[in-house]
């Protein structure tokens, strides 16, 4: 994973910890991440760790992930595309994705932007367009 692709707030995956939130990116090739830890009492505590960037993998973008981010499925999206999802934001009007042969193409106001394969890529694109973080709902 390339640290230049990451921003604070991105989701990444660590083999043992699972999905983690990037808190800090260091010039030394390390990143600080946080994970939520549920205690016996049912309280969620945030725990932070520092690892080398090599310990992390990008999270593949899936239909399930889109829904968790607030994208809505449209069965009548386009006859040429397998499926379509969109998310509305007061700053963007509409950002949409289509899935064709497991590839996610991202569209903004009827203009194709790029293909995204990983969650952090979609988060970065969304932030660039809206100035807001794309977080799970």
CSV table of N, CA and C in Angstrom, one decimal:
chain,number,residue,atom,x,y,z
A,1,UNK,N,0.8,-1.2,0.0
A,1,UNK,CA,0.0,0.0,0.0
A,1,UNK,C,0.9,1.2,0.0
A,2,UNK,N,0.5,2.2,-0.8
A,2,UNK,CA,1.3,3.4,-1.0
A,2,UNK,C,0.8,4.5,0.0
A,3,UNK,N,1.7,5.0,0.9
A,3,UNK,CA,1.3,6.0,1.9
A,3,UNK,C,0.8,7.3,1.2
A,4,UNK,N,1.3,7.6,0.0
A,4,UNK,CA,0.9,8.8,-0.7
A,4,UNK,C,-0.6,8.8,-1.1
A,5,UNK,N,-1.2,7.6,-1.1
A,5,UNK,CA,-2.6,7.5,-1.4
A,5,UNK,C,-3.5,7.7,-0.2
A,6,UNK,N,-2.9,7.7,1.0
A,6,UNK,CA,-3.7,7.8,2.2
A,6,UNK,C,-3.9,9.2,2.7
A,7,UNK,N,-5.0,9.4,3.4
A,7,UNK,CA,-5.3,10.6,4.1
A,7,UNK,C,-5.8,10.2,5.5
A,8,UNK,N,-5.7,11.2,6.4
A,8,UNK,CA,-6.3,11.0,7.8
A,8,UNK,C,-7.8,10.8,7.6
A,9,UNK,N,-8.3,9.8,8.2
A,9,UNK,CA,-9.8,9.5,8.0
A,9,UNK,C,-10.0,8.3,7.1
A,10,UNK,N,-9.0,7.9,6.3
A,10,UNK,CA,-9.2,6.7,5.5
A,10,UNK,C,-9.4,5.4,6.3
A,11,UNK,N,-10.1,4.5,5.7
A,11,UNK,CA,-10.2,3.1,6.3
A,11,UNK,C,-9.2,2.2,5.6
A,12,UNK,N,-8.5,1.4,6.4
A,12,UNK,CA,-7.5,0.4,5.8
A,12,UNK,C,-7.7,-0.8,6.6
A,13,UNK,N,-7.1,-1.9,6.2
A,13,UNK,CA,-7.2,-3.2,6.9
A,13,UNK,C,-5.9,-3.7,7.3
A,14,UNK,N,-5.9,-4.2,8.6
A,14,UNK,CA,-4.7,-4.8,9.2
A,14,UNK,C,-5.2,-6.3,9.5
A,15,UNK,N,-4.3,-7.2,9.2
A,15,UNK,CA,-4.6,-8.6,9.3
A,15,UNK,C,-5.3,-9.1,10.6
A,16,UNK,N,-4.7,-8.6,11.7
A,16,UNK,CA,-5.3,-9.0,13.0
A,16,UNK,C,-6.4,-8.1,13.5
A,17,UNK,N,-6.2,-6.8,13.3
A,17,UNK,CA,-7.1,-5.8,13.9
A,17,UNK,C,-8.4,-5.6,13.0
A,18,UNK,N,-8.3,-6.0,11.7
A,18,UNK,CA,-9.4,-5.8,10.8
A,18,UNK,C,-9.4,-4.3,10.3
A,19,UNK,N,-10.6,-3.8,10.1
A,19,UNK,CA,-10.7,-2.4,9.6
A,19,UNK,C,-10.2,-1.4,10.6
A,20,UNK,N,-9.4,-0.5,10.2
A,20,UNK,CA,-8.8,0.6,11.0
A,20,UNK,C,-9.0,1.9,10.4
A,21,UNK,N,-9.0,3.0,11.2
A,21,UNK,CA,-9.1,4.3,10.8
A,21,UNK,C,-7.8,5.0,10.9
A,22,UNK,N,-7.3,5.6,9.8
A,22,UNK,CA,-6.0,6.3,9.8
A,22,UNK,C,-6.1,7.6,10.6
A,23,UNK,N,-5.3,7.7,11.6
A,23,UNK,CA,-5.3,8.9,12.5
A,23,UNK,C,-4.2,9.8,12.2
A,24,UNK,N,-3.0,9.3,11.9
A,24,UNK,CA,-1.8,10.1,11.6
A,24,UNK,C,-0.9,9.4,10.6
A,25,UNK,N,-0.3,10.1,9.7
A,25,UNK,CA,0.6,9.5,8.7
A,25,UNK,C,2.0,10.2,9.0
A,26,UNK,N,3.0,9.3,9.2
A,26,UNK,CA,4.3,9.8,9.6
A,26,UNK,C,5.2,9.7,8.3
A,27,UNK,N,6.2,10.6,8.2
A,27,UNK,CA,7.1,10.6,7.1
A,27,UNK,C,8.0,9.4,7.1
A,28,UNK,N,8.1,8.7,8.3
A,28,UNK,CA,9.0,7.5,8.4
A,28,UNK,C,8.4,6.2,7.8
A,29,UNK,N,7.2,6.3,7.2
A,29,UNK,CA,6.6,5.2,6.6
A,29,UNK,C,5.7,4.4,7.6
A,30,UNK,N,5.4,5.1,8.7
A,30,UNK,CA,4.5,4.5,9.6
A,30,UNK,C,3.2,5.3,9.7
A,31,UNK,N,2.1,4.6,10.1
A,31,UNK,CA,0.8,5.3,10.3
A,31,UNK,C,0.3,4.9,11.7
A,32,UNK,N,-0.4,5.9,12.3
A,32,UNK,CA,-1.2,5.6,13.5
A,32,UNK,C,-2.6,5.3,13.1
A,33,UNK,N,-3.1,4.3,13.6
A,33,UNK,CA,-4.5,3.9,13.3
A,33,UNK,C,-5.3,3.7,14.6
A,34,UNK,N,-6.6,3.8,14.5
A,34,UNK,CA,-7.4,3.5,15.6
A,34,UNK,C,-8.5,2.4,15.3
A,35,UNK,N,-8.8,1.7,16.3
A,35,UNK,CA,-9.9,0.7,16.2
A,35,UNK,C,-10.8,0.9,17.4
A,36,UNK,N,-12.0,0.5,17.2
A,36,UNK,CA,-13.0,0.6,18.4
A,36,UNK,C,-12.9,-0.7,19.1
A,37,UNK,N,-12.8,-0.7,20.4
A,37,UNK,CA,-12.7,-1.9,21.3
A,37,UNK,C,-13.9,-1.9,22.2
A,38,UNK,N,-14.7,-2.9,22.2
A,38,UNK,CA,-15.9,-3.1,23.0
A,38,UNK,C,-15.5,-3.7,24.3
A,39,UNK,N,-15.8,-3.1,25.4
A,39,UNK,CA,-15.5,-3.6,26.7
A,39,UNK,C,-16.6,-4.6,27.2
A,40,UNK,N,-16.3,-5.3,28.3
A,40,UNK,CA,-17.3,-6.2,28.9
A,40,UNK,C,-18.5,-5.5,29.3
A,41,UNK,N,-18.4,-4.2,29.6
A,41,UNK,CA,-19.5,-3.4,30.1
A,41,UNK,C,-20.3,-2.8,28.9
A,42,UNK,N,-19.9,-3.1,27.7
A,42,UNK,CA,-20.6,-2.6,26.5
A,42,UNK,C,-20.2,-1.2,26.1
A,43,UNK,N,-19.1,-0.7,26.6
A,43,UNK,CA,-18.6,0.6,26.3
A,43,UNK,C,-17.6,0.5,25.2
A,44,UNK,N,-17.7,1.4,24.2
A,44,UNK,CA,-16.8,1.4,23.1
A,44,UNK,C,-15.6,2.3,23.4
A,45,UNK,N,-14.4,1.8,23.4
A,45,UNK,CA,-13.2,2.6,23.6
A,45,UNK,C,-12.4,2.6,22.3
A,46,UNK,N,-11.8,3.8,22.0
A,46,UNK,CA,-10.9,3.8,20.8
A,46,UNK,C,-9.5,3.5,21.3
A,47,UNK,N,-8.9,2.6,20.6
A,47,UNK,CA,-7.5,2.2,20.8
A,47,UNK,C,-6.6,2.6,19.7
A,48,UNK,N,-5.5,3.1,19.9
A,48,UNK,CA,-4.6,3.6,18.8
A,48,UNK,C,-3.3,2.7,18.8
A,49,UNK,N,-2.8,2.5,17.6
A,49,UNK,CA,-1.6,1.7,17.4
A,49,UNK,C,-0.8,2.4,16.3
A,50,UNK,N,0.5,2.2,16.3
A,50,UNK,CA,1.4,2.7,15.3
A,50,UNK,C,2.1,1.4,14.6
A,51,UNK,N,1.9,1.4,13.3
A,51,UNK,CA,2.5,0.3,12.5
A,51,UNK,C,3.2,0.8,11.3
A,52,UNK,N,4.1,0.0,10.7
A,52,UNK,CA,4.7,0.3,9.4
A,52,UNK,C,3.5,0.2,8.4
A,53,UNK,N,3.6,1.0,7.3
A,53,UNK,CA,2.6,1.0,6.3
A,53,UNK,C,2.5,-0.4,5.6
A,54,UNK,N,3.6,-1.2,5.6
A,54,UNK,CA,3.5,-2.5,5.0
A,54,UNK,C,2.6,-3.5,5.7
A,55,UNK,N,2.1,-3.2,6.9
A,55,UNK,CA,1.2,-4.0,7.7
A,55,UNK,C,-0.2,-3.9,7.2
A,56,UNK,N,-0.5,-2.9,6.3
A,56,UNK,CA,-1.9,-2.6,5.9
A,56,UNK,C,-2.2,-3.0,4.5
A,57,UNK,N,-3.4,-3.4,4.2
A,57,UNK,CA,-3.9,-3.7,2.9
A,57,UNK,C,-5.1,-2.7,2.6
A,58,UNK,N,-5.3,-2.3,1.4
A,58,UNK,CA,-6.5,-1.6,1.0
A,58,UNK,C,-7.7,-2.4,1.2
A,59,UNK,N,-8.8,-1.8,1.5
A,59,UNK,CA,-10.1,-2.6,1.6
A,59,UNK,C,-10.8,-2.6,0.3
A,60,UNK,N,-11.1,-3.7,-0.3
A,60,UNK,CA,-11.7,-3.7,-1.6
A,60,UNK,C,-13.1,-3.1,-1.5
A,61,UNK,N,-13.5,-2.3,-2.5
A,61,UNK,CA,-14.8,-1.7,-2.6
A,61,UNK,C,-15.8,-2.8,-3.0
A,62,UNK,N,-16.9,-2.8,-2.3
A,62,UNK,CA,-18.0,-3.8,-2.6
A,62,UNK,C,-19.3,-3.1,-2.5
A,63,UNK,N,-20.3,-3.8,-3.0
A,63,UNK,CA,-21.7,-3.2,-2.9
A,63,UNK,C,-22.1,-3.0,-1.5
A,64,UNK,N,-21.7,-3.9,-0.6
A,64,UNK,CA,-22.0,-3.8,0.8
A,64,UNK,C,-21.4,-2.6,1.4
A,65,UNK,N,-20.1,-2.3,1.0
A,65,UNK,CA,-19.4,-1.1,1.5
A,65,UNK,C,-20.1,0.2,1.0
A,66,UNK,N,-20.6,0.2,-0.2
A,66,UNK,CA,-21.3,1.4,-0.7
A,66,UNK,C,-22.5,1.7,0.1
A,67,UNK,N,-23.3,0.6,0.4
A,67,UNK,CA,-24.5,0.8,1.2
A,67,UNK,C,-24.1,1.4,2.6
A,68,UNK,N,-23.0,0.8,3.2
A,68,UNK,CA,-22.6,1.3,4.5
A,68,UNK,C,-22.2,2.8,4.5
A,69,UNK,N,-21.8,3.3,3.4
A,69,UNK,CA,-21.4,4.7,3.2
A,69,UNK,C,-22.6,5.6,2.9
A,70,UNK,N,-23.8,4.9,2.7
A,70,UNK,CA,-25.0,5.7,2.4
A,70,UNK,C,-25.4,5.8,1.0
A,71,UNK,N,-24.7,5.0,0.1
A,71,UNK,CA,-25.1,4.9,-1.3
A,71,UNK,C,-26.4,4.2,-1.4
A,72,UNK,N,-27.3,4.5,-2.3
A,72,UNK,CA,-28.6,3.9,-2.5
A,72,UNK,C,-28.6,3.1,-3.8
A,73,UNK,N,-29.1,1.9,-3.8
A,73,UNK,CA,-29.1,1.0,-5.0
A,73,UNK,C,-30.3,1.5,-5.9
A,74,UNK,N,-30.0,1.5,-7.2
A,74,UNK,CA,-31.0,1.8,-8.2
A,74,UNK,C,-31.1,0.7,-9.2
A,75,UNK,N,-32.1,-0.1,-9.3
A,75,UNK,CA,-32.2,-1.2,-10.2
A,75,UNK,C,-32.4,-0.7,-11.6
A,76,UNK,N,-33.0,0.4,-11.8
A,76,UNK,CA,-33.2,0.9,-13.2
A,76,UNK,C,-32.2,2.0,-13.6
A,77,UNK,N,-31.0,1.8,-13.1
A,77,UNK,CA,-29.9,2.8,-13.3
A,77,UNK,C,-29.6,3.0,-14.8
A,78,UNK,N,-29.2,2.0,-15.5
A,78,UNK,CA,-28.9,2.1,-16.9
A,78,UNK,C,-28.9,0.7,-17.5
A,79,UNK,N,-29.5,0.5,-18.6
A,79,UNK,CA,-29.6,-0.9,-19.2
A,79,UNK,C,-28.2,-1.4,-19.5
A,80,UNK,N,-27.2,-0.6,-19.8
A,80,UNK,CA,-25.9,-1.0,-20.1
A,80,UNK,C,-25.1,-1.4,-18.9
A,81,UNK,N,-25.5,-1.0,-17.8
A,81,UNK,CA,-24.7,-1.3,-16.6
A,81,UNK,C,-25.4,-2.3,-15.7
A,82,UNK,N,-24.6,-3.1,-15.0
A,82,UNK,CA,-25.1,-4.2,-14.2
A,82,UNK,C,-25.9,-3.6,-13.0
A,83,UNK,N,-25.4,-2.7,-12.3
A,83,UNK,CA,-26.1,-2.1,-11.2
A,83,UNK,C,-25.6,-0.6,-11.0
A,84,UNK,N,-26.4,0.1,-10.3
A,84,UNK,CA,-26.0,1.5,-10.0
A,84,UNK,C,-26.3,1.9,-8.6
A,85,UNK,N,-25.5,2.7,-8.0
A,85,UNK,CA,-25.6,3.3,-6.7
A,85,UNK,C,-25.4,4.8,-6.8
A,86,UNK,N,-26.1,5.5,-5.9
A,86,UNK,CA,-25.8,6.9,-5.9
A,86,UNK,C,-25.9,7.4,-4.4
A,87,UNK,N,-25.2,8.6,-4.2
A,87,UNK,CA,-25.3,9.2,-2.9
A,87,UNK,C,-25.5,10.7,-3.2
A,88,UNK,N,-26.3,11.3,-2.4
A,88,UNK,CA,-26.6,12.7,-2.6
A,88,UNK,C,-25.9,13.5,-1.5
A,89,UNK,N,-25.4,14.6,-1.8
A,89,UNK,CA,-24.7,15.5,-0.8
A,89,UNK,C,-25.0,16.9,-1.2
A,90,UNK,N,-25.3,17.8,-0.3
A,90,UNK,CA,-25.6,19.1,-0.6
A,90,UNK,C,-24.5,19.9,-1.3
A,91,UNK,N,-23.3,19.4,-1.3
A,91,UNK,CA,-22.2,20.0,-2.0
A,91,UNK,C,-22.0,19.5,-3.4
A,92,UNK,N,-22.5,18.2,-3.7
A,92,UNK,CA,-22.2,17.6,-4.9
A,92,UNK,C,-23.3,17.4,-5.9
A,93,UNK,N,-24.5,17.6,-5.4
A,93,UNK,CA,-25.7,17.1,-6.2
A,93,UNK,C,-25.8,15.6,-6.2
A,94,UNK,N,-25.0,14.9,-7.0
A,94,UNK,CA,-25.1,13.5,-7.0
A,94,UNK,C,-23.8,12.9,-7.4
A,95,UNK,N,-23.3,12.0,-6.6
A,95,UNK,CA,-22.1,11.2,-7.0
A,95,UNK,C,-22.6,9.8,-7.2
A,96,UNK,N,-22.3,9.1,-8.3
A,96,UNK,CA,-22.8,7.8,-8.5
A,96,UNK,C,-21.7,6.8,-8.9
A,97,UNK,N,-22.0,5.5,-8.7
A,97,UNK,CA,-21.1,4.5,-9.2
A,97,UNK,C,-21.9,3.5,-10.0
A,98,UNK,N,-21.2,2.9,-10.9
A,98,UNK,CA,-21.8,1.7,-11.6
A,98,UNK,C,-20.9,0.5,-11.4
A,99,UNK,N,-21.5,-0.6,-11.5
A,99,UNK,CA,-20.7,-1.8,-11.3
A,99,UNK,C,-20.9,-2.6,-12.6
A,100,UNK,N,-19.8,-2.9,-13.3
A,100,UNK,CA,-19.8,-3.7,-14.5
A,100,UNK,C,-18.7,-4.7,-14.4
A,101,UNK,N,-19.0,-5.9,-14.3
A,101,UNK,CA,-17.9,-7.0,-14.2
A,101,UNK,C,-17.0,-6.7,-13.0
A,102,UNK,N,-17.6,-6.4,-11.9
A,102,UNK,CA,-16.9,-6.1,-10.6
A,102,UNK,C,-16.0,-4.9,-10.6
A,103,UNK,N,-16.2,-4.0,-11.6
A,103,UNK,CA,-15.4,-2.8,-11.6
A,103,UNK,C,-16.3,-1.6,-11.2
A,104,UNK,N,-15.9,-0.7,-10.4
A,104,UNK,CA,-16.7,0.4,-9.9
A,104,UNK,C,-16.2,1.6,-10.7
A,105,UNK,N,-17.1,2.1,-11.5
A,105,UNK,CA,-16.8,3.4,-12.2
A,105,UNK,C,-17.5,4.5,-11.4
A,106,UNK,N,-16.8,5.6,-11.2
A,106,UNK,CA,-17.5,6.7,-10.4
A,106,UNK,C,-17.8,7.9,-11.4
A,107,UNK,N,-19.0,8.3,-11.3
A,107,UNK,CA,-19.6,9.4,-12.1
A,107,UNK,C,-20.0,10.6,-11.2
A,108,UNK,N,-19.8,11.8,-11.7
A,108,UNK,CA,-20.3,13.0,-11.0
A,108,UNK,C,-21.0,13.9,-12.1
A,109,UNK,N,-22.3,14.1,-11.8
A,109,UNK,CA,-23.1,14.9,-12.7
A,109,UNK,C,-22.9,14.5,-14.2
A,110,UNK,N,-23.2,13.2,-14.5
A,110,UNK,CA,-23.1,12.6,-15.8
A,110,UNK,C,-21.7,12.6,-16.4
A,111,UNK,N,-20.7,12.8,-15.7
A,111,UNK,CA,-19.3,12.8,-16.2
A,111,UNK,C,-18.5,11.7,-15.6
A,112,UNK,N,-17.9,10.8,-16.3
A,112,UNK,CA,-17.1,9.7,-15.8
A,112,UNK,C,-15.8,10.3,-15.2
A,113,UNK,N,-15.5,9.9,-14.0
A,113,UNK,CA,-14.3,10.4,-13.3
A,113,UNK,C,-13.2,9.4,-13.4
A,114,UNK,N,-13.4,8.2,-12.8
A,114,UNK,CA,-12.4,7.2,-12.8
A,114,UNK,C,-12.9,5.9,-12.2
A,115,UNK,N,-12.2,4.9,-12.4
A,115,UNK,CA,-12.5,3.6,-11.7
A,115,UNK,C,-11.9,3.6,-10.3
A,116,UNK,N,-12.6,3.0,-9.4
A,116,UNK,CA,-12.0,2.9,-8.0
A,116,UNK,C,-12.1,1.4,-7.6
A,117,UNK,N,-11.1,0.9,-7.0
A,117,UNK,CA,-11.1,-0.5,-6.5
A,117,UNK,C,-11.1,-0.6,-5.0
A,118,UNK,N,-10.7,0.5,-4.3
A,118,UNK,CA,-10.6,0.4,-2.9
A,118,UNK,C,-11.3,1.5,-2.2
A,119,UNK,N,-11.7,1.2,-0.9
A,119,UNK,CA,-12.5,2.1,-0.1
A,119,UNK,C,-11.8,3.5,0.0
A,120,UNK,N,-10.5,3.5,0.3
A,120,UNK,CA,-9.8,4.7,0.5
A,120,UNK,C,-9.8,5.6,-0.8
A,121,UNK,N,-9.8,5.0,-1.9
A,121,UNK,CA,-9.8,5.7,-3.2
A,121,UNK,C,-11.2,6.5,-3.3
A,122,UNK,N,-12.3,5.8,-3.0
A,122,UNK,CA,-13.6,6.4,-3.0
A,122,UNK,C,-13.7,7.5,-1.9
A,123,UNK,N,-13.1,7.3,-0.7
A,123,UNK,CA,-13.1,8.3,0.3
A,123,UNK,C,-12.4,9.5,-0.2
A,124,UNK,N,-11.2,9.4,-0.8
A,124,UNK,CA,-10.4,10.5,-1.2
A,124,UNK,C,-11.1,11.3,-2.3
A,125,UNK,N,-11.8,10.6,-3.3
A,125,UNK,CA,-12.5,11.2,-4.4
A,125,UNK,C,-13.7,12.0,-3.8
A,126,UNK,N,-14.4,11.4,-2.9
A,126,UNK,CA,-15.6,12.0,-2.3
A,126,UNK,C,-15.1,13.3,-1.6
A,127,UNK,N,-14.0,13.2,-0.8
A,127,UNK,CA,-13.5,14.4,-0.1
A,127,UNK,C,-13.1,15.5,-1.1
A,128,UNK,N,-12.4,15.1,-2.2
A,128,UNK,CA,-12.0,16.1,-3.2
A,128,UNK,C,-13.2,16.9,-3.8
A,129,UNK,N,-14.3,16.2,-4.0
A,129,UNK,CA,-15.5,16.8,-4.6
A,129,UNK,C,-16.3,17.6,-3.6
A,130,UNK,N,-16.4,17.1,-2.4
A,130,UNK,CA,-17.4,17.7,-1.4
A,130,UNK,C,-16.7,18.5,-0.3
A,131,UNK,N,-15.5,18.2,0.0
A,131,UNK,CA,-14.8,18.8,1.2
A,131,UNK,C,-15.3,18.2,2.5
A,132,UNK,N,-16.0,17.1,2.4
A,132,UNK,CA,-16.6,16.3,3.5
A,132,UNK,C,-16.0,14.9,3.5
A,133,UNK,N,-15.9,14.3,4.7
A,133,UNK,CA,-15.5,12.9,4.8
A,133,UNK,C,-16.6,12.0,4.4
A,134,UNK,N,-16.3,10.9,3.8
A,134,UNK,CA,-17.2,9.8,3.5
A,134,UNK,C,-17.1,8.8,4.6
A,135,UNK,N,-18.1,8.7,5.5
A,135,UNK,CA,-18.0,7.8,6.6
A,135,UNK,C,-19.1,6.8,6.6
A,136,UNK,N,-19.0,5.8,7.3
A,136,UNK,CA,-20.1,4.8,7.4
A,136,UNK,C,-21.2,5.3,8.2
A,137,UNK,N,-22.4,4.9,7.8
A,137,UNK,CA,-23.7,5.4,8.4
A,137,UNK,C,-24.1,4.4,9.5
